[in-house]
PDB file of C-alpha atoms in Angstrom:
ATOM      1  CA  UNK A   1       0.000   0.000   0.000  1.00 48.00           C
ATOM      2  CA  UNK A   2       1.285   3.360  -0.662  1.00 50.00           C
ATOM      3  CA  UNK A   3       2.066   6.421   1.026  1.00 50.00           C
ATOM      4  CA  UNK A   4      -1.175   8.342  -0.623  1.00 48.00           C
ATOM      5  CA  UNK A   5      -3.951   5.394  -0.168  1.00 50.00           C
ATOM      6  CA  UNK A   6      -2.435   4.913   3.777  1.00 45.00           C
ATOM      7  CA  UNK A   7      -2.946   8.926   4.290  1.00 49.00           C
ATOM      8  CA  UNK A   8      -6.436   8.528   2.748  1.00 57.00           C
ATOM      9  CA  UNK A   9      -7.373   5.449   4.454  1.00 64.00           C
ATOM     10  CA  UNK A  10      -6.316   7.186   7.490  1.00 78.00           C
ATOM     11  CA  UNK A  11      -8.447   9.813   6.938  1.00 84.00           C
ATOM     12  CA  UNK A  12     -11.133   8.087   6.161  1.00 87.00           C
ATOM     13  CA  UNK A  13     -11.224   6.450   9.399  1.00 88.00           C
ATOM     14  CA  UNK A  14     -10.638   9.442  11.600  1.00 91.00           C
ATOM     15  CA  UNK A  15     -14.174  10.449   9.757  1.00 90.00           C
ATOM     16  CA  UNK A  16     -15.796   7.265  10.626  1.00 91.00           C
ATOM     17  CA  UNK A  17     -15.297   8.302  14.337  1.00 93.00           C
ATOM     18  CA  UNK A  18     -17.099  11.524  14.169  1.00 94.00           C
ATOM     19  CA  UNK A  19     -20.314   9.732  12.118  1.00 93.00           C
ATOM     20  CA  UNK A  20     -21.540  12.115   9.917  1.00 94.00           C
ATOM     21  CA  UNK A  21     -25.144  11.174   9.568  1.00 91.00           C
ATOM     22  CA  UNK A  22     -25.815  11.973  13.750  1.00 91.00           C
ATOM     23  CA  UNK A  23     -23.920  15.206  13.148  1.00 95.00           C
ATOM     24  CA  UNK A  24     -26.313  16.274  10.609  1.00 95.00           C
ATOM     25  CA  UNK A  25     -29.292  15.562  13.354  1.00 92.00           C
ATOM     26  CA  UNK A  26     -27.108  18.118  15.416  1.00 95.00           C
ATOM     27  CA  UNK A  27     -27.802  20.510  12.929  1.00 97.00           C
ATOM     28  CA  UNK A  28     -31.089  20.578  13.275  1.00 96.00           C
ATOM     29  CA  UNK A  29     -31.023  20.502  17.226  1.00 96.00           C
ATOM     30  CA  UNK A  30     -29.536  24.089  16.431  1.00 97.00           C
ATOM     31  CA  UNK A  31     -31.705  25.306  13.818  1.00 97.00           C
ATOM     32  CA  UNK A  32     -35.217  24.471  15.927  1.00 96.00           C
ATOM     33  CA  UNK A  33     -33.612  26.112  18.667  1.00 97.00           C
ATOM     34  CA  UNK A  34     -33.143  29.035  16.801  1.00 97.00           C
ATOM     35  CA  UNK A  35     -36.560  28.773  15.809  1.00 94.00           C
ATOM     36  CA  UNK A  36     -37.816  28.450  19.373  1.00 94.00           C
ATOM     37  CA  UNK A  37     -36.179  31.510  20.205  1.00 95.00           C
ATOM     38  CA  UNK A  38     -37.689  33.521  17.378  1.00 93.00           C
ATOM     39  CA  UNK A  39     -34.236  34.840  15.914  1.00 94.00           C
ATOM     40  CA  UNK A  40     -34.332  36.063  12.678  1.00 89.00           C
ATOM     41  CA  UNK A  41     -31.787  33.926  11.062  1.00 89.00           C
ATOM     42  CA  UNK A  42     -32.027  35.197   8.171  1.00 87.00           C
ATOM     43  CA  UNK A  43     -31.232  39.025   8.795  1.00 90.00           C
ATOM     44  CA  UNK A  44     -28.501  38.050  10.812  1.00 94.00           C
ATOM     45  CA  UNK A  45     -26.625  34.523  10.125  1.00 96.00           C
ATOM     46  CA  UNK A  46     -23.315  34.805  11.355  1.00 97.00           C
ATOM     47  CA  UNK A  47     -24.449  33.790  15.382  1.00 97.00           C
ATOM     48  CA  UNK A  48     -26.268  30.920  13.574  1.00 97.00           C
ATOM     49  CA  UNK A  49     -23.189  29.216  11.880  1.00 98.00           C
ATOM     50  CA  UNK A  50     -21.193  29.682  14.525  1.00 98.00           C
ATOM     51  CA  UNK A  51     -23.763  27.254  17.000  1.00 98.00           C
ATOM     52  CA  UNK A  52     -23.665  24.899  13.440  1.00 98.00           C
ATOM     53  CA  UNK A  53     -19.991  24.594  14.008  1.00 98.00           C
ATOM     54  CA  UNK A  54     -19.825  24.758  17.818  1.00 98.00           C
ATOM     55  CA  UNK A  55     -22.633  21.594  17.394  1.00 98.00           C
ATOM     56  CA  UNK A  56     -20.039  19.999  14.884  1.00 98.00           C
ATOM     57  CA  UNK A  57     -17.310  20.131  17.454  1.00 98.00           C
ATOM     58  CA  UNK A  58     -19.277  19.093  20.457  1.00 98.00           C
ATOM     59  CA  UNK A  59     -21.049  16.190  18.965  1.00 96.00           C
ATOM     60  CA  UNK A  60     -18.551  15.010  17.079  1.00 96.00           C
ATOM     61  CA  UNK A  61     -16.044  15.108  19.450  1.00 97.00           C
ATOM     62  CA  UNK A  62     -18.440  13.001  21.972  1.00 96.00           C
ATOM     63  CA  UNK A  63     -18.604  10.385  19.301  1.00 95.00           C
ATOM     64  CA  UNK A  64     -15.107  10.001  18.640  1.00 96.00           C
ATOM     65  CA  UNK A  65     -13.956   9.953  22.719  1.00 96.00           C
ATOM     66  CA  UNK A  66     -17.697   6.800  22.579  1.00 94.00           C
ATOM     67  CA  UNK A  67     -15.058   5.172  20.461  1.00 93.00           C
ATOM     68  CA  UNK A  68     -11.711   5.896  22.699  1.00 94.00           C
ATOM     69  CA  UNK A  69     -13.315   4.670  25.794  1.00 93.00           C
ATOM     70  CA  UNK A  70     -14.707   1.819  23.962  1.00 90.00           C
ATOM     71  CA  UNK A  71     -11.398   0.660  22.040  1.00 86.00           C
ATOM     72  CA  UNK A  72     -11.278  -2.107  24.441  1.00 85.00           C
ATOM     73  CA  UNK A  73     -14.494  -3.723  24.596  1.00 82.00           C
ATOM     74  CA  UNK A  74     -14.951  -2.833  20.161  1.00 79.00           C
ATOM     75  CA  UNK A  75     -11.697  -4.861  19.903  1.00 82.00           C
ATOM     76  CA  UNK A  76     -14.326  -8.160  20.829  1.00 83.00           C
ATOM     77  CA  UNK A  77     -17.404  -7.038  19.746  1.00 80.00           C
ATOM     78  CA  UNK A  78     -16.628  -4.622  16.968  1.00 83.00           C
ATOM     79  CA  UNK A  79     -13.261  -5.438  15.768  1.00 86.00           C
ATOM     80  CA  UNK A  80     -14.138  -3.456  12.168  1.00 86.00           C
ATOM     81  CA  UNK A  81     -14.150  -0.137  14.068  1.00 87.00           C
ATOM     82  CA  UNK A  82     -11.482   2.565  13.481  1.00 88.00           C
ATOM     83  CA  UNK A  83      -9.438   2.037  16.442  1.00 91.00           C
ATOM     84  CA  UNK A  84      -9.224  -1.814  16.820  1.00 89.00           C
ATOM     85  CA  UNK A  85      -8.808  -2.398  13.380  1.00 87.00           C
ATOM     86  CA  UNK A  86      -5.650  -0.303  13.507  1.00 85.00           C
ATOM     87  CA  UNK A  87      -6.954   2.462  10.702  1.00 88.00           C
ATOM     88  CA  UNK A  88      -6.746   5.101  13.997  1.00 89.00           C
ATOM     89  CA  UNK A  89      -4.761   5.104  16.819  1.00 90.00           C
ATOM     90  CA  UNK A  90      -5.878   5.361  20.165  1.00 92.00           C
ATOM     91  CA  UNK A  91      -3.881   8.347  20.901  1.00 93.00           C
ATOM     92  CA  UNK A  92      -4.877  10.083  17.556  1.00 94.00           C
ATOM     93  CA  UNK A  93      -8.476   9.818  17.925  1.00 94.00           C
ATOM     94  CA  UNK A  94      -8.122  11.156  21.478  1.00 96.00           C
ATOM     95  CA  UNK A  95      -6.561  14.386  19.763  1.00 96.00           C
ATOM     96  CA  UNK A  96      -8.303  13.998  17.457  1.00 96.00           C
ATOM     97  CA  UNK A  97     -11.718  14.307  19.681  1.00 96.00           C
ATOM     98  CA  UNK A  98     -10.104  16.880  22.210  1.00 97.00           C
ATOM     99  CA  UNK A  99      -9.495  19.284  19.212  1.00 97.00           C
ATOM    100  CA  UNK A 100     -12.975  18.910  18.246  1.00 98.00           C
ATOM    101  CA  UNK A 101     -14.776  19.342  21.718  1.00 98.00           C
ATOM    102  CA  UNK A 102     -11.928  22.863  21.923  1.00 98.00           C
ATOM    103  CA  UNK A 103     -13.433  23.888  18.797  1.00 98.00           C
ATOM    104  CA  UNK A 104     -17.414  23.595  19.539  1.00 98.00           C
ATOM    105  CA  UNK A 105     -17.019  25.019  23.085  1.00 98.00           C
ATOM    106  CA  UNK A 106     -14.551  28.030  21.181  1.00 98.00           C
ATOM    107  CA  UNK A 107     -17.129  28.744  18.671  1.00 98.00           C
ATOM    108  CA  UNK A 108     -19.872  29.009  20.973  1.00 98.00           C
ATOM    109  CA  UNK A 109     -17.963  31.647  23.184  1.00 98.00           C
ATOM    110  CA  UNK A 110     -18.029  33.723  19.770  1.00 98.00           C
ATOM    111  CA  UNK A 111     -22.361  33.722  20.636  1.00 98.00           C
ATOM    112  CA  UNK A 112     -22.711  34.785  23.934  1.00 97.00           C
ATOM    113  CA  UNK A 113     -21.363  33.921  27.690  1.00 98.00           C
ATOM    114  CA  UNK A 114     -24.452  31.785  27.900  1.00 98.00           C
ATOM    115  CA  UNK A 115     -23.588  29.926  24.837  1.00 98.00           C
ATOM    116  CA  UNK A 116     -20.314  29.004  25.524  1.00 98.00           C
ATOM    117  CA  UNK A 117     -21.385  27.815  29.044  1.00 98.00           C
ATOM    118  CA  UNK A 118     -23.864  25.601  27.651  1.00 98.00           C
ATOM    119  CA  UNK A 119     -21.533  24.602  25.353  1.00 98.00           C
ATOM    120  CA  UNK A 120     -18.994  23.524  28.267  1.00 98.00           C
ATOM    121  CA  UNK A 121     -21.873  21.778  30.044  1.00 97.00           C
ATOM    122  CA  UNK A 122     -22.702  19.851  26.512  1.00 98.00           C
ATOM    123  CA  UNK A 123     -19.343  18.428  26.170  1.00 98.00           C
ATOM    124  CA  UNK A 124     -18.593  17.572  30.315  1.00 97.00           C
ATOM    125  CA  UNK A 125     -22.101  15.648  29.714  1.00 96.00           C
ATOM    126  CA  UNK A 126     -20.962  13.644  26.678  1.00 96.00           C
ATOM    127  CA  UNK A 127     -17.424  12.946  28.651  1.00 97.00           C
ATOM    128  CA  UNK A 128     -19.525  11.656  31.478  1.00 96.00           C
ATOM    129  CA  UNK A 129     -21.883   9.608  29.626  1.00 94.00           C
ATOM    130  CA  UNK A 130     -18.691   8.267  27.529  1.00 93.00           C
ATOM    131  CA  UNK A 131     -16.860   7.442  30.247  1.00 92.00           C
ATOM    132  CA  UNK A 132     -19.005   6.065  32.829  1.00 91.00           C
ATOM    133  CA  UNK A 133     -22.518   6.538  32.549  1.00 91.00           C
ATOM    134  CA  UNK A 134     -23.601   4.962  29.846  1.00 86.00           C
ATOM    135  CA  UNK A 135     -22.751   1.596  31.217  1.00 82.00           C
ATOM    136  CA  UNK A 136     -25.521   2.268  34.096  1.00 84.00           C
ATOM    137  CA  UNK A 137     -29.123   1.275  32.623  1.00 76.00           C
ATOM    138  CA  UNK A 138     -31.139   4.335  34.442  1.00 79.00           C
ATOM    139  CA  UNK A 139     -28.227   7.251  34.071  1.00 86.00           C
ATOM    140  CA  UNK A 140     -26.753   6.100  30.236  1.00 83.00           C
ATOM    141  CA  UNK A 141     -30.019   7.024  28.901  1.00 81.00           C
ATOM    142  CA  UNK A 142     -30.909  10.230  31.026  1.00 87.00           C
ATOM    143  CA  UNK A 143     -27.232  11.400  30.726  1.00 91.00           C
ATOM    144  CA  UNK A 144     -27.451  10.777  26.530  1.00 89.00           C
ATOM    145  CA  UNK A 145     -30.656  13.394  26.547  1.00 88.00           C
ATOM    146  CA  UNK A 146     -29.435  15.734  28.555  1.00 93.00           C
ATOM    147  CA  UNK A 147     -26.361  16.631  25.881  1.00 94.00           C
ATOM    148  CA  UNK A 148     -29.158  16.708  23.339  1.00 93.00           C
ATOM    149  CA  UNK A 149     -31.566  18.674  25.527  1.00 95.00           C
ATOM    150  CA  UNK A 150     -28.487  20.581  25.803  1.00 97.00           C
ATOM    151  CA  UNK A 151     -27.727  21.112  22.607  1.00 97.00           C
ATOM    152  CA  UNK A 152     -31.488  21.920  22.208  1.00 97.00           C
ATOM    153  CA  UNK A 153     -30.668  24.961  24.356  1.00 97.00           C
ATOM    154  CA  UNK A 154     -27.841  25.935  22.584  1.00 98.00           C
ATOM    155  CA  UNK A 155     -29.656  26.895  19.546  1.00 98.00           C
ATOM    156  CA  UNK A 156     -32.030  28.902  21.783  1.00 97.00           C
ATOM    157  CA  UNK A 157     -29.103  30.658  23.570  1.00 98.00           C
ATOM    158  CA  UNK A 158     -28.697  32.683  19.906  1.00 98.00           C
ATOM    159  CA  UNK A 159     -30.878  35.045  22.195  1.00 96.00           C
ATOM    160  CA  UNK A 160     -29.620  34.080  25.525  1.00 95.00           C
ATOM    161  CA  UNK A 161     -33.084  35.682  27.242  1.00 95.00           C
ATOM    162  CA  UNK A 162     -35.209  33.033  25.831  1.00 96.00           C
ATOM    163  CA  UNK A 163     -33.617  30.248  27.611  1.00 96.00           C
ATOM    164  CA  UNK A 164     -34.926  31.084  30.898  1.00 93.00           C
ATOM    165  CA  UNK A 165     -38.208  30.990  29.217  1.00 92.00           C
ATOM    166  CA  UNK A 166     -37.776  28.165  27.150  1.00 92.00           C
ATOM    167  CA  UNK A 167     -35.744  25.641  29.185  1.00 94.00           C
ATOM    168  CA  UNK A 168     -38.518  23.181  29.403  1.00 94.00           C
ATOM    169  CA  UNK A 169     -38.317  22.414  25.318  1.00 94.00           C
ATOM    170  CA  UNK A 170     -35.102  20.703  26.351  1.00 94.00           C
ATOM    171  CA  UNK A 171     -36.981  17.794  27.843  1.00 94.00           C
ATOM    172  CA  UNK A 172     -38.224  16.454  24.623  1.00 94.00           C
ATOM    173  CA  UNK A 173     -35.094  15.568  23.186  1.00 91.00           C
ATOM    174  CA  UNK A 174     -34.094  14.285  26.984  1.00 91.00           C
ATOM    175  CA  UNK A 175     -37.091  11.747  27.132  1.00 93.00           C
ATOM    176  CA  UNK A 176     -36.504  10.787  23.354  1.00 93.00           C
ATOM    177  CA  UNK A 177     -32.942  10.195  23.516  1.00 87.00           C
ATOM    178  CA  UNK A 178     -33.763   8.103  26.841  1.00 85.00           C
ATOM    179  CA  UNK A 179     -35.823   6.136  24.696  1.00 87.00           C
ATOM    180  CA  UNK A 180     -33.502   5.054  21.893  1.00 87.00           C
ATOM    181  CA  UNK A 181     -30.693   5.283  24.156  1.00 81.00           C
ATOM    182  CA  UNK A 182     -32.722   2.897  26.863  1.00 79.00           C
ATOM    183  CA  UNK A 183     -33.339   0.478  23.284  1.00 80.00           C
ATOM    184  CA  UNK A 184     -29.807   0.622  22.115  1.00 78.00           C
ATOM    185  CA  UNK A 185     -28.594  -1.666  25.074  1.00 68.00           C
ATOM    186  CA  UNK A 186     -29.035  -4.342  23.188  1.00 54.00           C
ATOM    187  CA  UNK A 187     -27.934  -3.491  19.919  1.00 50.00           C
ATOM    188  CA  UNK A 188     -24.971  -6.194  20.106  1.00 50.00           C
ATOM    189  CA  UNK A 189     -25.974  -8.805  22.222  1.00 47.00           C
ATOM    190  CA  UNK A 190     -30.061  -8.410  21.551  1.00 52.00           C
ATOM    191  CA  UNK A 191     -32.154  -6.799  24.168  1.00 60.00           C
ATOM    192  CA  UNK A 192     -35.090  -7.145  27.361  1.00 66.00           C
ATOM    193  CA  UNK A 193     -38.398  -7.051  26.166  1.00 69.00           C
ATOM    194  CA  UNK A 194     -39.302  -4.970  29.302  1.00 74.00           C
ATOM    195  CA  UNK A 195     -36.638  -2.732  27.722  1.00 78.00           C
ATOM    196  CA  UNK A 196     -38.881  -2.204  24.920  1.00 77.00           C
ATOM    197  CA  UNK A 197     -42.098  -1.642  26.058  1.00 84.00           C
ATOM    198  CA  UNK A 198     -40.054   1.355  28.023  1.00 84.00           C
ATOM    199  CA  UNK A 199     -38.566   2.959  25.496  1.00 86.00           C
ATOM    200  CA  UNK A 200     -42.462   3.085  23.586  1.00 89.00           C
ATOM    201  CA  UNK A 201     -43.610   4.987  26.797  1.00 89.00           C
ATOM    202  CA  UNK A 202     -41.180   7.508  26.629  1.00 90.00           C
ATOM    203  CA  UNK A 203     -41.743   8.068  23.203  1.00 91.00           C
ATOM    204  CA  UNK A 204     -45.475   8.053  23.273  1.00 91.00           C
ATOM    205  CA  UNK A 205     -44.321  10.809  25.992  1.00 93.00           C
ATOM    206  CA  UNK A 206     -42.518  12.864  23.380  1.00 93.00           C
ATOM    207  CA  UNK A 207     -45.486  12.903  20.934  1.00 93.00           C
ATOM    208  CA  UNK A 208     -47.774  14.050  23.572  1.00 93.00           C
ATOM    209  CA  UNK A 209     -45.522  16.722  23.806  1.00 92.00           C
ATOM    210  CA  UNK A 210     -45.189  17.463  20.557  1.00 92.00           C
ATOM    211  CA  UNK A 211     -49.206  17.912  20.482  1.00 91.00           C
ATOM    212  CA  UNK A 212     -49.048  19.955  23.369  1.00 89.00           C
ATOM    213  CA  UNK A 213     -46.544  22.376  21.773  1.00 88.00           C
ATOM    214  CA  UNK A 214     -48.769  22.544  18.589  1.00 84.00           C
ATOM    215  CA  UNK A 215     -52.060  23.074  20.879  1.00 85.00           C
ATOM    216  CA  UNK A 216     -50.925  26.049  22.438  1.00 80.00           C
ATOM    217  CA  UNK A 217     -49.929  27.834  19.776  1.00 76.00           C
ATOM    218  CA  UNK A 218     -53.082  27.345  17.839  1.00 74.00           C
ATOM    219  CA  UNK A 219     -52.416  28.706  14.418  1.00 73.00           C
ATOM    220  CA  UNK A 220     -49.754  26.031  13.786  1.00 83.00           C
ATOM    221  CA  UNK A 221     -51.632  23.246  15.124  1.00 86.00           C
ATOM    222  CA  UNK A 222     -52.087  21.825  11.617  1.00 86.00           C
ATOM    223  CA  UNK A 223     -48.303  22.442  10.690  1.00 87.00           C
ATOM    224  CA  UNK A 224     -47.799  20.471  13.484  1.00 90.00           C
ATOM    225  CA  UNK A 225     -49.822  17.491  12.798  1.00 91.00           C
ATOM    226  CA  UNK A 226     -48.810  16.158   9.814  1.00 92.00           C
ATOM    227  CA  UNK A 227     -45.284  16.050  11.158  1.00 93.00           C
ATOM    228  CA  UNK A 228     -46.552  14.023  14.212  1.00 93.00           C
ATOM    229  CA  UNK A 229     -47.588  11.528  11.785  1.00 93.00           C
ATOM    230  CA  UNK A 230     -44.496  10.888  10.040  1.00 94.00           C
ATOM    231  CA  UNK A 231     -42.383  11.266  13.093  1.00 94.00           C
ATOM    232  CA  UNK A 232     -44.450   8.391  14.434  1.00 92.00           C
ATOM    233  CA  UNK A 233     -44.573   6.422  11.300  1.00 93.00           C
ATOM    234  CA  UNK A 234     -40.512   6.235  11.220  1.00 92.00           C
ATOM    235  CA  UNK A 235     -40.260   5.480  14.446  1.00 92.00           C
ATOM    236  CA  UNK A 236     -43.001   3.541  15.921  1.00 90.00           C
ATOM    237  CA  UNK A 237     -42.855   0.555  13.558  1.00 91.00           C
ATOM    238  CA  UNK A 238     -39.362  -0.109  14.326  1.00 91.00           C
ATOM    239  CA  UNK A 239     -39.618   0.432  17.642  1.00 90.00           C
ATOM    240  CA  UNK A 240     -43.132  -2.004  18.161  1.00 89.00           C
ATOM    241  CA  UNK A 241     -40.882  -4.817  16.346  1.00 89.00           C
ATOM    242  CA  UNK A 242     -37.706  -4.180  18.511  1.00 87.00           C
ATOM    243  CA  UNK A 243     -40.219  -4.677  21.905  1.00 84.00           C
ATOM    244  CA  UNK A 244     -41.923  -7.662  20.431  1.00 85.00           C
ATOM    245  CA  UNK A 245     -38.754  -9.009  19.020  1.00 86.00           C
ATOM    246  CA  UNK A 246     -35.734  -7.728  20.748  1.00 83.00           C
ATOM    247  CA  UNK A 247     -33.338  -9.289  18.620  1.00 84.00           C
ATOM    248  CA  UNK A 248     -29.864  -7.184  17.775  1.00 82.00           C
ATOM    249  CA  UNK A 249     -30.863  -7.020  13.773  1.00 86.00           C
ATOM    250  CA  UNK A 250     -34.250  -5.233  15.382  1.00 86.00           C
ATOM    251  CA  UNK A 251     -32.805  -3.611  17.867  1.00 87.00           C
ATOM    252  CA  UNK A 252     -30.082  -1.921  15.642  1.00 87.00           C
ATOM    253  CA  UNK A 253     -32.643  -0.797  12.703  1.00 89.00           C
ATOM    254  CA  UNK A 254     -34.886   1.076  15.683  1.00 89.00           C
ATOM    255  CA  UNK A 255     -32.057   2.850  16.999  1.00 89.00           C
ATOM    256  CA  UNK A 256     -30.839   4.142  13.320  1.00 87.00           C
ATOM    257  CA  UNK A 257     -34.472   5.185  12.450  1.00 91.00           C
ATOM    258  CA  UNK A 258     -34.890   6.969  15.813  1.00 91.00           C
ATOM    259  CA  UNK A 259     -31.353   8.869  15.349  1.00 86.00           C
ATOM    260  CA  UNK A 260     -32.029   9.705  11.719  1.00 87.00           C
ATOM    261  CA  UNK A 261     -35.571  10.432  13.139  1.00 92.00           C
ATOM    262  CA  UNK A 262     -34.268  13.258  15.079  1.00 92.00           C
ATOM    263  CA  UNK A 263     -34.144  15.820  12.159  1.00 95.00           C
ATOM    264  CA  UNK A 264     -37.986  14.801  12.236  1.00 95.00           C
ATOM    265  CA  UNK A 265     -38.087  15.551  15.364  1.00 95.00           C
ATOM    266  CA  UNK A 266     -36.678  18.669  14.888  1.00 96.00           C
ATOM    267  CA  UNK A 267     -38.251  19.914  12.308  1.00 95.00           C
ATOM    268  CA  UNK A 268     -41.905  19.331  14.487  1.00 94.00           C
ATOM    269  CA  UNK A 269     -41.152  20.980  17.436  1.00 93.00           C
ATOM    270  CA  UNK A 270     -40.046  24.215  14.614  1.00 93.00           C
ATOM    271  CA  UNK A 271     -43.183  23.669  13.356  1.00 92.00           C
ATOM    272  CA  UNK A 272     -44.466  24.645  16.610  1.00 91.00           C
ATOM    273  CA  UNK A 273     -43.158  28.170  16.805  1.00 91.00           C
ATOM    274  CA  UNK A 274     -41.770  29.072  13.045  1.00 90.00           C
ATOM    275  CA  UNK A 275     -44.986  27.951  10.925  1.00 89.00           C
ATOM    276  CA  UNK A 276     -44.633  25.097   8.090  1.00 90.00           C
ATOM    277  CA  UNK A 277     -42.263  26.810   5.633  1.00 92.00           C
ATOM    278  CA  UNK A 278     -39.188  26.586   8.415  1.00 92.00           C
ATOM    279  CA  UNK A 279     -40.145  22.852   9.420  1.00 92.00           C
ATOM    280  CA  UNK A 280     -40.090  21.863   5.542  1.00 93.00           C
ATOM    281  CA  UNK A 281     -36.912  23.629   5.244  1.00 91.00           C
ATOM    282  CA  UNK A 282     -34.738  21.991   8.295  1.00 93.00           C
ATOM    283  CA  UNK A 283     -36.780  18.186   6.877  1.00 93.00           C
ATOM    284  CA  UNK A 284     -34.273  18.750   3.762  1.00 93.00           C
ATOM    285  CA  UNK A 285     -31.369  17.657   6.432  1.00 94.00           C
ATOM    286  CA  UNK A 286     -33.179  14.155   6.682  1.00 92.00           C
ATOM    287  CA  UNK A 287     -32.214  12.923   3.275  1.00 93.00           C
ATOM    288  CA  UNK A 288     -28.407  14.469   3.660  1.00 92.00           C
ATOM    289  CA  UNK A 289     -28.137  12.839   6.882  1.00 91.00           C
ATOM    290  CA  UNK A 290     -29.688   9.474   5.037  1.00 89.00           C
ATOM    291  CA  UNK A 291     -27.388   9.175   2.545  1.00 92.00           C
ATOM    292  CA  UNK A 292     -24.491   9.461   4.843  1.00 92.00           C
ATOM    293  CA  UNK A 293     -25.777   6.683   6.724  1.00 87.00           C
ATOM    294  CA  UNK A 294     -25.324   4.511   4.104  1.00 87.00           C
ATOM    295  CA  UNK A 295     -21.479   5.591   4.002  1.00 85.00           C
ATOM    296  CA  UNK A 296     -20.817   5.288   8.059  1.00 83.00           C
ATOM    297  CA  UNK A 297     -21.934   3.833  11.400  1.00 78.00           C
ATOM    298  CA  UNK A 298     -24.775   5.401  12.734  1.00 76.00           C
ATOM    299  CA  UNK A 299     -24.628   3.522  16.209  1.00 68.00           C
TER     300      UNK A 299
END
């Protein structure tokens, strides 16, 4: 192998560890934050792309420090993986990943104070959860939607006043990332059915809030809807099957279709406060962040 096809394979790997496809659904945490707030993005941009890259850092750098603290246990049960395969080293990708989590909390300080705090809360959450707490069944789950409740929040702090008044938004991503997160225990090794039937509470939790959100702002109660519907379309059928069946093949495809499903997600709640032209607009992620699932790991 030559110099030129190691340096690309190389590179190629260090990409796998930051998987695209979830960074695109941290996109859109941003964008219906920003929509919550009311900003208008589009007289003023700049504050916006720097919370799109601040969200690329954080989350990405969480995902590549899952792998570092997992190089161990990936070596038996995922041996194709960046780091146990060799294509990464373990002290690259934790360079790697520290440079990245530097960069999201650095571009959020470029926001606001508020931002940048949230921003250092974000990443000390995805450490945490990295590190120790996603091996605990009741904390792995809470502690994986609080960084995207968090990251929720960080789209709102574009206006930092609006986050004392809008902190409670953040618990919809919390109780939907508890679900898939609460699922995804299984993933490997195939899952509880009891584990199932939880996860479908907390998500028919998150719809319910959803409706709620369109409900009290009346006159985009019908934008709402319709999103409702396909939210629970993508996700509900895999996530019935997974309960019933909690095999690893099931297990696996309910987790992908409820992290792709976040954009969905997303794009609802905006619904909720920005009308149906803004919700459309942030759905266009959903096919981006498709197609890069077919090119790397989404779980």
């Amino acid at each position: 192998m030559n110099t030129a096809t190691l340096k690309t394979n190389n590179l190629w790997a260090y990409l796998q560890l930051t998987r695209p496809a979830n960074i695109i659904t941290a996109w859109a945490d941003i964008l219906a934050g920003i929509a919550a707030s009311g900003f208008a993005v589009f007289d003023n941009p700049v504050p916006a792309v720097w919370l799109l890259l601040a969200t690329t850092g954080l989350y990405g750098g969480g995902v590549v420090f899952n792998d570092v603290f997992d190089a161990e246990l990936d070596g038996k049960e995922r041996p194709e993986r960046p780091i146990p395969s060799g294509r990464s080293s373990l002290s690259g990708a934790t360079f790697f990943g520290s440079a990245l989590l530097i960069i999201g909390v650095l571009a959020a300080a470029q926001v606001s104070l508020l931002s940048f705090s949230i921003a250092c809360g974000v990443a000390a959450s995805a450490l945490l959860y990295d590190a120790y707490a996603k091996h605990h069944t009741f904390f792995g789950p809470l502690n994986m939607g609080v960084c995207r409740g968090g990251n929720l929040l960080l789209g709102v702090s574009i206006l930092s006043p609006m986050v004392g008044e809008s902190w409670y938004l953040a618990l919809i991503p919390i109780v939907y990332i508890a679900a898939i997160t609460a699922i995804s225990q299984g993933e490997v090794h195939g899952g509880k059915r009891s584990t199932g039937i939880v996860a479908l509470v907390l998500m028919g939790a998150v719809f319910a809030g959803l409706l709620g959100l369109g409900w009290l702002n009346k006159s985009y109660f019908l934008a709402v809807l319709p999103f409702v519907i396909l939210l629970s379309w993508r996700v509900l059928v895999p996530f019935v099957r997974a309960a019933n069946q909690p095999s690893a093949e099931n297990i696996r495809t309910a987790v992908r279709s409820g992290v792709l499903s976040l954009i969905v997600l997303d794009a609802t709640l905006s619904c909720a406060f920005a009308g149906l032209p803004y919700g459309l607009l942030l759905l266009i992620l959903l096919p981006l962040s498709m197609m890069l699932a077919k090119m790397f790991s989404v779980t």
